[in-house]
mmCIF file of C-alpha atoms in Angstrom:
data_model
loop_
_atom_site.group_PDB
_atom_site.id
_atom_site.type_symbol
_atom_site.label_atom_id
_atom_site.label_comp_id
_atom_site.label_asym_id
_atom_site.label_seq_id
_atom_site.Cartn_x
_atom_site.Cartn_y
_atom_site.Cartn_z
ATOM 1 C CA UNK A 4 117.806 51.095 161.807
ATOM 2 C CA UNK A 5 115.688 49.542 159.753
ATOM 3 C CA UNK A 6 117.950 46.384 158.649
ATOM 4 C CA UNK A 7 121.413 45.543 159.118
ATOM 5 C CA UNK A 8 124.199 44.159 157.447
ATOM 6 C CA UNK A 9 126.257 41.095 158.851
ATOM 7 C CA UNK A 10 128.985 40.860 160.090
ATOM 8 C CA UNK A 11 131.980 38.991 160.675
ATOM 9 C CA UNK A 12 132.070 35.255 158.913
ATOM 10 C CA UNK A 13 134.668 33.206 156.920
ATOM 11 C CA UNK A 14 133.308 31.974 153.434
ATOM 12 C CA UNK A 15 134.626 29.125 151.533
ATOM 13 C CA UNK A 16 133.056 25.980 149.157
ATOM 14 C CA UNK A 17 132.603 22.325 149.794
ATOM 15 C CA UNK A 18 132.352 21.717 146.172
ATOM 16 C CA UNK A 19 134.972 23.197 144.568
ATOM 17 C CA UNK A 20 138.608 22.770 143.659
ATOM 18 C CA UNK A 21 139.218 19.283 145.425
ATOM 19 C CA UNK A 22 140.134 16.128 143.688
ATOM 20 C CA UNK A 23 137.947 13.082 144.228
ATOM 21 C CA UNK A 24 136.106 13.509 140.701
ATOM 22 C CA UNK A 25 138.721 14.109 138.083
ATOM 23 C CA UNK A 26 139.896 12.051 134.703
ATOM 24 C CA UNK A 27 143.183 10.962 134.642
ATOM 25 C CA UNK A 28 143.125 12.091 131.273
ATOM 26 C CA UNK A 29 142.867 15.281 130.967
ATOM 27 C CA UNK A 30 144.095 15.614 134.324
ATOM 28 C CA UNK A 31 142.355 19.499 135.263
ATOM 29 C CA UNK A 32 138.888 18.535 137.108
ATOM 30 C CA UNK A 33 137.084 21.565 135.602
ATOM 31 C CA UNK A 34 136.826 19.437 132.366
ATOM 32 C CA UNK A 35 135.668 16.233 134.119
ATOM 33 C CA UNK A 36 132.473 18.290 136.102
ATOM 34 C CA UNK A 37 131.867 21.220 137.608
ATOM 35 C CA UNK A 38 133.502 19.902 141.009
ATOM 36 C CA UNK A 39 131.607 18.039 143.345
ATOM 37 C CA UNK A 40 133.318 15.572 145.940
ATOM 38 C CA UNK A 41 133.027 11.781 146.686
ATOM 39 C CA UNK A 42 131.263 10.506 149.050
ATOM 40 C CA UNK A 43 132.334 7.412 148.233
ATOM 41 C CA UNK A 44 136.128 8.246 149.120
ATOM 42 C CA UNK A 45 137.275 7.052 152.662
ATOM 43 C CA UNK A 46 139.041 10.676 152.496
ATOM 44 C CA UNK A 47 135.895 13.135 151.703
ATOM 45 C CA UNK A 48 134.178 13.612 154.662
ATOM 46 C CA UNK A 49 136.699 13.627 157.415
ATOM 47 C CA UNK A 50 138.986 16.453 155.115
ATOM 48 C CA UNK A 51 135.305 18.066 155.618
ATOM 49 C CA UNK A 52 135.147 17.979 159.273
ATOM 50 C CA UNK A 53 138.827 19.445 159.110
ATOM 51 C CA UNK A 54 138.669 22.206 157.211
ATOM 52 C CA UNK A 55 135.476 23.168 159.171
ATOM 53 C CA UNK A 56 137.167 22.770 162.284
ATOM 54 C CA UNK A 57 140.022 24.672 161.056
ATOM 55 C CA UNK A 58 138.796 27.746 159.546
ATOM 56 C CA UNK A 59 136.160 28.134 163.156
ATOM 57 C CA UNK A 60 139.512 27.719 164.605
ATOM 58 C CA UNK A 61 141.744 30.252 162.802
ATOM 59 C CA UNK A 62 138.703 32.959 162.572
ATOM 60 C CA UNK A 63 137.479 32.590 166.297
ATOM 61 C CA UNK A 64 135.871 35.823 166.414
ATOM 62 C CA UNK A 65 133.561 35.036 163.681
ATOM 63 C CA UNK A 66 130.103 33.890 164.254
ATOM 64 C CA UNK A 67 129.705 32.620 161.234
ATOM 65 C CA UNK A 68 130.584 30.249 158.268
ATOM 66 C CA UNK A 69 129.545 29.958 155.378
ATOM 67 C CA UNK A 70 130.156 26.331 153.693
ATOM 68 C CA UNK A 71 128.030 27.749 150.089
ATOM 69 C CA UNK A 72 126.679 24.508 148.326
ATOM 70 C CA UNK A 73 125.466 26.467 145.167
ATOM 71 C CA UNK A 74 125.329 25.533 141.458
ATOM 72 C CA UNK A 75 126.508 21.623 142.261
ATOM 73 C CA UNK A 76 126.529 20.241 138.917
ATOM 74 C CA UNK A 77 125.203 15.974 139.486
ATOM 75 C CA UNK A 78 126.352 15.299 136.111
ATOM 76 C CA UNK A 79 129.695 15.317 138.003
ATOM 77 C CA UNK A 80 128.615 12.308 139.973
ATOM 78 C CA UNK A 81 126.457 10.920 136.775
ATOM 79 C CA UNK A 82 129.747 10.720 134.604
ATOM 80 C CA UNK A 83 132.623 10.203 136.945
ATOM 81 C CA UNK A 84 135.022 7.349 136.638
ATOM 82 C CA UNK A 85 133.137 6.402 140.269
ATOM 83 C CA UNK A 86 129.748 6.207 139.529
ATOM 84 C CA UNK A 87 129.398 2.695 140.376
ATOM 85 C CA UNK A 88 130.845 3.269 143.762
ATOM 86 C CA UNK A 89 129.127 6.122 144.420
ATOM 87 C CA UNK A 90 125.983 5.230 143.840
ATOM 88 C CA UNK A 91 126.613 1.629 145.446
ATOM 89 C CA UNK A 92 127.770 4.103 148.740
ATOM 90 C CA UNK A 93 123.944 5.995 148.000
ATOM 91 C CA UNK A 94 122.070 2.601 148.525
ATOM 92 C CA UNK A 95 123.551 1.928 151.624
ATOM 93 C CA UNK A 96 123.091 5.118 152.609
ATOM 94 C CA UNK A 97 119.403 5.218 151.591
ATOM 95 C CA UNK A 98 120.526 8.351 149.263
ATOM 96 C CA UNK A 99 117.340 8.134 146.480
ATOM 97 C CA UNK A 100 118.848 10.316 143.878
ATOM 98 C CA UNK A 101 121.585 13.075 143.251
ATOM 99 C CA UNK A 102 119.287 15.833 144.612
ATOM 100 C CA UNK A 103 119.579 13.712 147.711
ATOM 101 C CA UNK A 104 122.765 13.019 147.747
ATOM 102 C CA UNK A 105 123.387 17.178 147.410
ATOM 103 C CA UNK A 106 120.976 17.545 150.497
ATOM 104 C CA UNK A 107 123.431 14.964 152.278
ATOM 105 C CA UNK A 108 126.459 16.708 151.188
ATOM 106 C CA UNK A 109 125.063 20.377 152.684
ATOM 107 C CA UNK A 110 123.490 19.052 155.873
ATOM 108 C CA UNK A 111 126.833 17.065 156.771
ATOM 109 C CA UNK A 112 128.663 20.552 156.069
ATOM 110 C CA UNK A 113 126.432 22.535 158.086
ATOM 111 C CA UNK A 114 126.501 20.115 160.949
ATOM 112 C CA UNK A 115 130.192 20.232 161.278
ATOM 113 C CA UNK A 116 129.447 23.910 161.551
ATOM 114 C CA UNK A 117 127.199 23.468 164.374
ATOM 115 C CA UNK A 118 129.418 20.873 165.943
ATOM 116 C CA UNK A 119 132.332 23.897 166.272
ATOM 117 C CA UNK A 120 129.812 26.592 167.519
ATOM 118 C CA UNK A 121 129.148 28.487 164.761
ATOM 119 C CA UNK A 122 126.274 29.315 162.841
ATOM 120 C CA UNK A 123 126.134 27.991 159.478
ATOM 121 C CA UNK A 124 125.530 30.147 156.190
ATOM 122 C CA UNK A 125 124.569 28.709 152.385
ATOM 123 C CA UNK A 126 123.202 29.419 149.558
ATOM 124 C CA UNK A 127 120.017 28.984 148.708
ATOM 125 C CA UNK A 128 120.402 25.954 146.431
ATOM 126 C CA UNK A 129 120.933 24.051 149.904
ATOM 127 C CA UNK A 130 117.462 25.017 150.935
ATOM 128 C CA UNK A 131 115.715 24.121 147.820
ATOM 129 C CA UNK A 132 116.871 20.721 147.389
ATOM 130 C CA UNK A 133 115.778 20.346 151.677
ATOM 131 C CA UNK A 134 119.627 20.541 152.815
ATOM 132 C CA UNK A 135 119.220 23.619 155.022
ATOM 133 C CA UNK A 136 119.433 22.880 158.509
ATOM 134 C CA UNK A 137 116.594 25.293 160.475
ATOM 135 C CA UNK A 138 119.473 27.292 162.105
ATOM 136 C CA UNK A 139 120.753 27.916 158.856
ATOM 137 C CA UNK A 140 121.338 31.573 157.455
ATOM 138 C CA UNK A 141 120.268 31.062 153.659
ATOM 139 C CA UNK A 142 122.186 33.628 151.011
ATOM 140 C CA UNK A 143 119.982 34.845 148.596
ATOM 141 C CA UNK A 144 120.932 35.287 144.805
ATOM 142 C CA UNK A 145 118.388 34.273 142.254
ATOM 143 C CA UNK A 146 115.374 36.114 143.238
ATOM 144 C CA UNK A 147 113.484 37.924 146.307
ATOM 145 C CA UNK A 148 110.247 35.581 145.294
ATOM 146 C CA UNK A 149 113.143 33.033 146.587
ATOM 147 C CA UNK A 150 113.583 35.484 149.488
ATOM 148 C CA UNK A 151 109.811 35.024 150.828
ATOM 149 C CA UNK A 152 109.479 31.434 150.471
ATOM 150 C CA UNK A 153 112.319 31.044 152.978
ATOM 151 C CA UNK A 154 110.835 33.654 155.242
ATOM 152 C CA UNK A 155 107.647 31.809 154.684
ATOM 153 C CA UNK A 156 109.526 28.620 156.019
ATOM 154 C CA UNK A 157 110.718 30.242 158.987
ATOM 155 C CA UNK A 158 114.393 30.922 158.457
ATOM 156 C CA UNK A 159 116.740 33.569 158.544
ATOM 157 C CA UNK A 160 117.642 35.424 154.892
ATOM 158 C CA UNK A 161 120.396 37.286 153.677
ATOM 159 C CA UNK A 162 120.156 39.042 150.174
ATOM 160 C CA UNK A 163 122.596 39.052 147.585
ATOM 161 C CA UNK A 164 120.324 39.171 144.674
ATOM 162 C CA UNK A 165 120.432 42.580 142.836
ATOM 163 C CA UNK A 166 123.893 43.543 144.591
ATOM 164 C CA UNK A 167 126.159 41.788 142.698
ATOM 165 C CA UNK A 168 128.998 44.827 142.068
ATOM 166 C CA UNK A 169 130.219 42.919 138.810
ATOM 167 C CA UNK A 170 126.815 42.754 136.848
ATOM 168 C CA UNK A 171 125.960 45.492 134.292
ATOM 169 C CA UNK A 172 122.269 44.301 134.850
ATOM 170 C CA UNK A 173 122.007 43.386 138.718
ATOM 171 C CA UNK A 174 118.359 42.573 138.938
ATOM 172 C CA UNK A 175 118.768 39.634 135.953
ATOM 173 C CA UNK A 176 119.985 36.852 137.087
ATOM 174 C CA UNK A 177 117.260 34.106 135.675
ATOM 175 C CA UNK A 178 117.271 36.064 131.771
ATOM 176 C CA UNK A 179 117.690 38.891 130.243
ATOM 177 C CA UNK A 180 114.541 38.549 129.346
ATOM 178 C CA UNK A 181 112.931 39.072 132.871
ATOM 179 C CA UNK A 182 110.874 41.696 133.173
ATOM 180 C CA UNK A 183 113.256 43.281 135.874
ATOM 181 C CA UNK A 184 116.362 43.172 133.238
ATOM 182 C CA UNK A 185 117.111 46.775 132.218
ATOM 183 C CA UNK A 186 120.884 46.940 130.938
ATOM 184 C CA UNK A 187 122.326 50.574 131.931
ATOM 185 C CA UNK A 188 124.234 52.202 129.366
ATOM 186 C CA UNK A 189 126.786 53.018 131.935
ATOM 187 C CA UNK A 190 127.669 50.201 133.970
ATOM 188 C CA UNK A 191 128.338 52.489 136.658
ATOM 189 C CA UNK A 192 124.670 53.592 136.838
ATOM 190 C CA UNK A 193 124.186 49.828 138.221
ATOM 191 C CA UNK A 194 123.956 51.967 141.351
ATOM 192 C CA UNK A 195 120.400 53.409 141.288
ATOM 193 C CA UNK A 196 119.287 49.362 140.445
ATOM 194 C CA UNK A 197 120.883 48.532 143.426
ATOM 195 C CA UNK A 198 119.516 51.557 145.493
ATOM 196 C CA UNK A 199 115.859 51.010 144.617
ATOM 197 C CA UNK A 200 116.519 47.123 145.469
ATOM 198 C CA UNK A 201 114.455 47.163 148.917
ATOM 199 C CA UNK A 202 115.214 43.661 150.078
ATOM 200 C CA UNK A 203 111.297 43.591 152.107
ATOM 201 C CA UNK A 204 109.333 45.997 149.571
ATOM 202 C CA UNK A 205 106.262 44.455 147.577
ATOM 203 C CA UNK A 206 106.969 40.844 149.215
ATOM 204 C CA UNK A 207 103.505 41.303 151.485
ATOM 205 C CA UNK A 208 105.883 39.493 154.380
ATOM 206 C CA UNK A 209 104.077 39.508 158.017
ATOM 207 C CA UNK A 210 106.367 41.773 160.730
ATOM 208 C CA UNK A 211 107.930 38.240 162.056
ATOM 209 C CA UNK A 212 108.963 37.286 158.233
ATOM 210 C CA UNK A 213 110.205 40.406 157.584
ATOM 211 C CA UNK A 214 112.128 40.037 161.171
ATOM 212 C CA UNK A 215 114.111 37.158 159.277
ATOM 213 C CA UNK A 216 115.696 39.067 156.680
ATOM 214 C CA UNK A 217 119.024 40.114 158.561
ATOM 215 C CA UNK A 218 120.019 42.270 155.828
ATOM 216 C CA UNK A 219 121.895 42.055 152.725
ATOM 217 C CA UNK A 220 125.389 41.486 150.806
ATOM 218 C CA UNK A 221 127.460 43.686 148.024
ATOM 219 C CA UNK A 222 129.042 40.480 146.214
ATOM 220 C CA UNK A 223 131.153 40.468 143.566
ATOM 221 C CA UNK A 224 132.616 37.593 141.733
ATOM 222 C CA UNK A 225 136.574 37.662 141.742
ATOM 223 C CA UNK A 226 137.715 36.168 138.381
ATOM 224 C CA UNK A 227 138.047 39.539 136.708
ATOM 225 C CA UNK A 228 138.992 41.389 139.788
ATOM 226 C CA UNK A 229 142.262 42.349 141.763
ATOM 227 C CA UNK A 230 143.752 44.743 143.799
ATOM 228 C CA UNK A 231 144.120 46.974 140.060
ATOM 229 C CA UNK A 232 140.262 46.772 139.735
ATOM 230 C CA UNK A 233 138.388 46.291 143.075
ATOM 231 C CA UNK A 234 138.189 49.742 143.627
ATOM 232 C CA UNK A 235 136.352 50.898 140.409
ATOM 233 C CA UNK A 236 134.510 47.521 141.022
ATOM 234 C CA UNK A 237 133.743 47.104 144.550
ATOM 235 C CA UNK A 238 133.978 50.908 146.137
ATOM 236 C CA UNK A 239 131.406 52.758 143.544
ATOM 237 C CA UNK A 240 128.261 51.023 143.944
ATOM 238 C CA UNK A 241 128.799 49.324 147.538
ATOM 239 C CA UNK A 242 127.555 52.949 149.301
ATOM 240 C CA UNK A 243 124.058 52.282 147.146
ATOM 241 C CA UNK A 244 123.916 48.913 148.577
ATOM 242 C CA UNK A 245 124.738 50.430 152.278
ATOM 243 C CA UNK A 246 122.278 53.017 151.859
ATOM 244 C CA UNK A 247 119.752 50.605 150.998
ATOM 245 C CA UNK A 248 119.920 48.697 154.050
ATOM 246 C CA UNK A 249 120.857 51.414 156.666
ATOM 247 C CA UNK A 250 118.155 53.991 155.169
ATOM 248 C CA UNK A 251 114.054 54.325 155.574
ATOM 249 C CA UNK A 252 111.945 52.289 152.897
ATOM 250 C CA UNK A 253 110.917 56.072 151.751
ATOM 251 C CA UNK A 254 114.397 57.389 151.506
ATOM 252 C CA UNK A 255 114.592 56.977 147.719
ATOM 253 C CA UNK A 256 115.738 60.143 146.322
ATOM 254 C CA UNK A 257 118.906 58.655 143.694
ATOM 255 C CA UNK A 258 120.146 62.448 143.192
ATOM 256 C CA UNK A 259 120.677 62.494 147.007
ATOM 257 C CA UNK A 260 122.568 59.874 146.738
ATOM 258 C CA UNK A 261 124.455 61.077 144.010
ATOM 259 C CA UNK A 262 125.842 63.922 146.128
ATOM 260 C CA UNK A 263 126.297 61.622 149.173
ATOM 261 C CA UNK A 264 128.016 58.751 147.472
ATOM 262 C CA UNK A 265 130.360 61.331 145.994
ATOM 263 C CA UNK A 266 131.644 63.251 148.510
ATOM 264 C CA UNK A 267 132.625 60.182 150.435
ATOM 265 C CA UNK A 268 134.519 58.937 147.187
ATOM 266 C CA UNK A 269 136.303 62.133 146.917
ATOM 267 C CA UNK A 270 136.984 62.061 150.445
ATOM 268 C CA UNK A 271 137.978 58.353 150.676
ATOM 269 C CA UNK A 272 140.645 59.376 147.117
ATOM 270 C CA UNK A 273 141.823 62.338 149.427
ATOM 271 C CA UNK A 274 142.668 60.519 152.141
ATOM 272 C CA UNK A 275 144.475 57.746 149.406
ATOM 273 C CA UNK A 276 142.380 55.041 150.569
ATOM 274 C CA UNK A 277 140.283 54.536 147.034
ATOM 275 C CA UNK A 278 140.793 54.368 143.492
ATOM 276 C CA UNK A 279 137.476 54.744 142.530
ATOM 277 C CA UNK A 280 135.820 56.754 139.556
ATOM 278 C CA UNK A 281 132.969 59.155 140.487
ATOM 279 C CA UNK A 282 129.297 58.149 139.890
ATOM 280 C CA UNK A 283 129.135 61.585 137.535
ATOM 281 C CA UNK A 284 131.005 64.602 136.454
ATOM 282 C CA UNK A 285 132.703 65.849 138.703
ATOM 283 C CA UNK A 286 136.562 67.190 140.098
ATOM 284 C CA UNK A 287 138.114 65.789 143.149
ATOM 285 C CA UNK A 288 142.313 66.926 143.819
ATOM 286 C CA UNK A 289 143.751 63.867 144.237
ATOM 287 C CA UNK A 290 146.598 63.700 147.201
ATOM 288 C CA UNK A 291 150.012 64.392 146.158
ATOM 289 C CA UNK A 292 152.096 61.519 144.969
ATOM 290 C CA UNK A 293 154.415 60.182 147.799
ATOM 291 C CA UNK A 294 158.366 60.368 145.960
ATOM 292 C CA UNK A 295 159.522 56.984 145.491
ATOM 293 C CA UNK A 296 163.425 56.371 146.838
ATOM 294 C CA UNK A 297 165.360 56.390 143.710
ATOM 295 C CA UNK A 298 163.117 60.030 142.679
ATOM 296 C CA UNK A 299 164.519 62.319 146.257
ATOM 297 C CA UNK A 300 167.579 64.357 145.195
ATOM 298 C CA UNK A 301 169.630 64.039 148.273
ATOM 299 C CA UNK A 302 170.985 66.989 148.866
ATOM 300 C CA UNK A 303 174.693 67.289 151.095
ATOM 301 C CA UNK A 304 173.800 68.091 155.084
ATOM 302 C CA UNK A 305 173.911 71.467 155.907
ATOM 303 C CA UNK A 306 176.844 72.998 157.088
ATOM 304 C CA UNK A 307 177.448 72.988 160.857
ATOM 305 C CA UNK A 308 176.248 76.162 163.170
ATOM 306 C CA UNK A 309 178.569 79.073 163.440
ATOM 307 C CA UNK A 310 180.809 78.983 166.818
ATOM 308 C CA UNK A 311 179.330 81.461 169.049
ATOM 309 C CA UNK A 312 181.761 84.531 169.694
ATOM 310 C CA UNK A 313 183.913 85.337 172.163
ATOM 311 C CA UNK A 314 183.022 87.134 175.215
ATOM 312 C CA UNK A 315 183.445 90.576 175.903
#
């Protein structure tokens, strides 16, 4: 097996959806900034520690967690009500600038990991602003030129870029200008993009970079997903993304994969576990539809067994 895919680990954000940050007026902290905390608040870091501690608690058979530290938008600390006391708290913390202060905010994160015996996971905004611990698993998404230079630094990789399952061009995520970008008519055919994504090929990596790159991830974002869409979404393209990783760098035969990918769709909608569409034509029997309660006709219980005659 030439690369694997992880594993067990709990995901969540340091950035997101807390409080510190927001107007009074409007109240909703999305139109303040894009969410960042305060460092400034007595409150920030220790509700850090605890929610580390807690989720390496409640998932104690993962290995892993992942505390993400992408997109942090610093005009969040630029415009906030707080500025003066946050950057006041920077100086005595001998915090230079927001790209800093980002580094601090991903390091403390990742420590806390550490602290509960875990292995910490982030994206790779956290290593290019020099927050990534060296023990750090770095995710992947803009770019597999981002991919080498953190191979090149000596730490572990995991690849999300060109397996996002909600992008009808996986391979553009700078522009769709990039010379990569090739919009499918079909966003279903997303597939052979993310089959012919080899997360090692063309990078000219040495045998101990390539050694870092554990393997990759089939993300998808969630705000246009549920348990109506996931499996069109999630359970169509995710094979291609398997058989990338599991297979040979010369298995690369898409019809192949065709045939593969739909049998074990048809098998998985036989079986009821999926929902999902097929990659091409084709005709699968779906399983017969359970009755609901209120659809059986009861019927009256039989009539009892004829006594047995009389002996002769």
């Amino acid at each position: 097996m030439r690369l694997q895919i992880l594993w067990s680990s709990v995901q969540f954000r340091l950035c997101p959806f807390f409080f510190f940050l927001r107007k009074r007026n409007p109240p909703s902290p999305f139109v303040c900034c894009r969410m960042a905390l305060n460092p400034a608040d007595s409150r920030t870091f220790p509700i850090v520690d605890a929610i580390v501690a807690d989720a390496a608690s409640v998932f104690a058979s993962c290995a892993y967690v992942n505390v993400g530290g992408d997109e942090v938008d610093h005009g969040c600390w630029q415009n906030a009500p707080q500025h003066e006391a946050i950057t006041t708290w920077m100086q005595q913390n001998n915090v230079a600038n927001f790209s800093q202060l980002e580094a601090y905010f991903t390091r403390y994160a990742q420590e806390a990991v550490v602290k509960n015996k875990k292995t910490p996971m982030v994206w790779e905004d956290a290593f290019t602003v020099g927050g990534a611990l060296p023990e750090s698993i770095i995710g992947i998404w803009r770019s597999k030129e981002k991919l080498a230079e953190v191979v090149h630094s000596g730490r572990k990789a995991l690849l999300l870029y060109g397996y996002y399952q909600d992008m009808e061009a996986p391979l553009c995520t700078q522009s769709l200008e990039c010379p990569e970008c090739t919009v499918n008519w079909l966003w279903i055919w997303t597939y052979v993009d993310m089959y012919g994504n080899d997360p090692i090929a063309d990078l000219n990596l040495s045998q101990e970079e390539a050694d870092l790159v554990l393997g990759g991830e089939a993300a998808m974002w969630s705000e246009s997903v549920d348990v109506l869409s996931w499996d069109v979404r999630g359970l169509t393209r995710s094979p291609a993304v398997a058989e990338r990783l599991w297979s040979d760098a010369s298995v690369t035969d898409r019809n192949w994969l065709e045939l593969r990918v739909d049998r074990f769709r048809c098998i998985s909608v036989r079986r009821g576990v999926s929902g999902a569409g097929p990659l091409y034509s084709d005709y699968c029997t779906p399983p017969e539809k359970e009755p609901e309660e209120d659809e059986i006709e009861w019927l009256p219980p039989p009539p009892p067994p004829p006594p047995p005659p009389p002996p002769p």
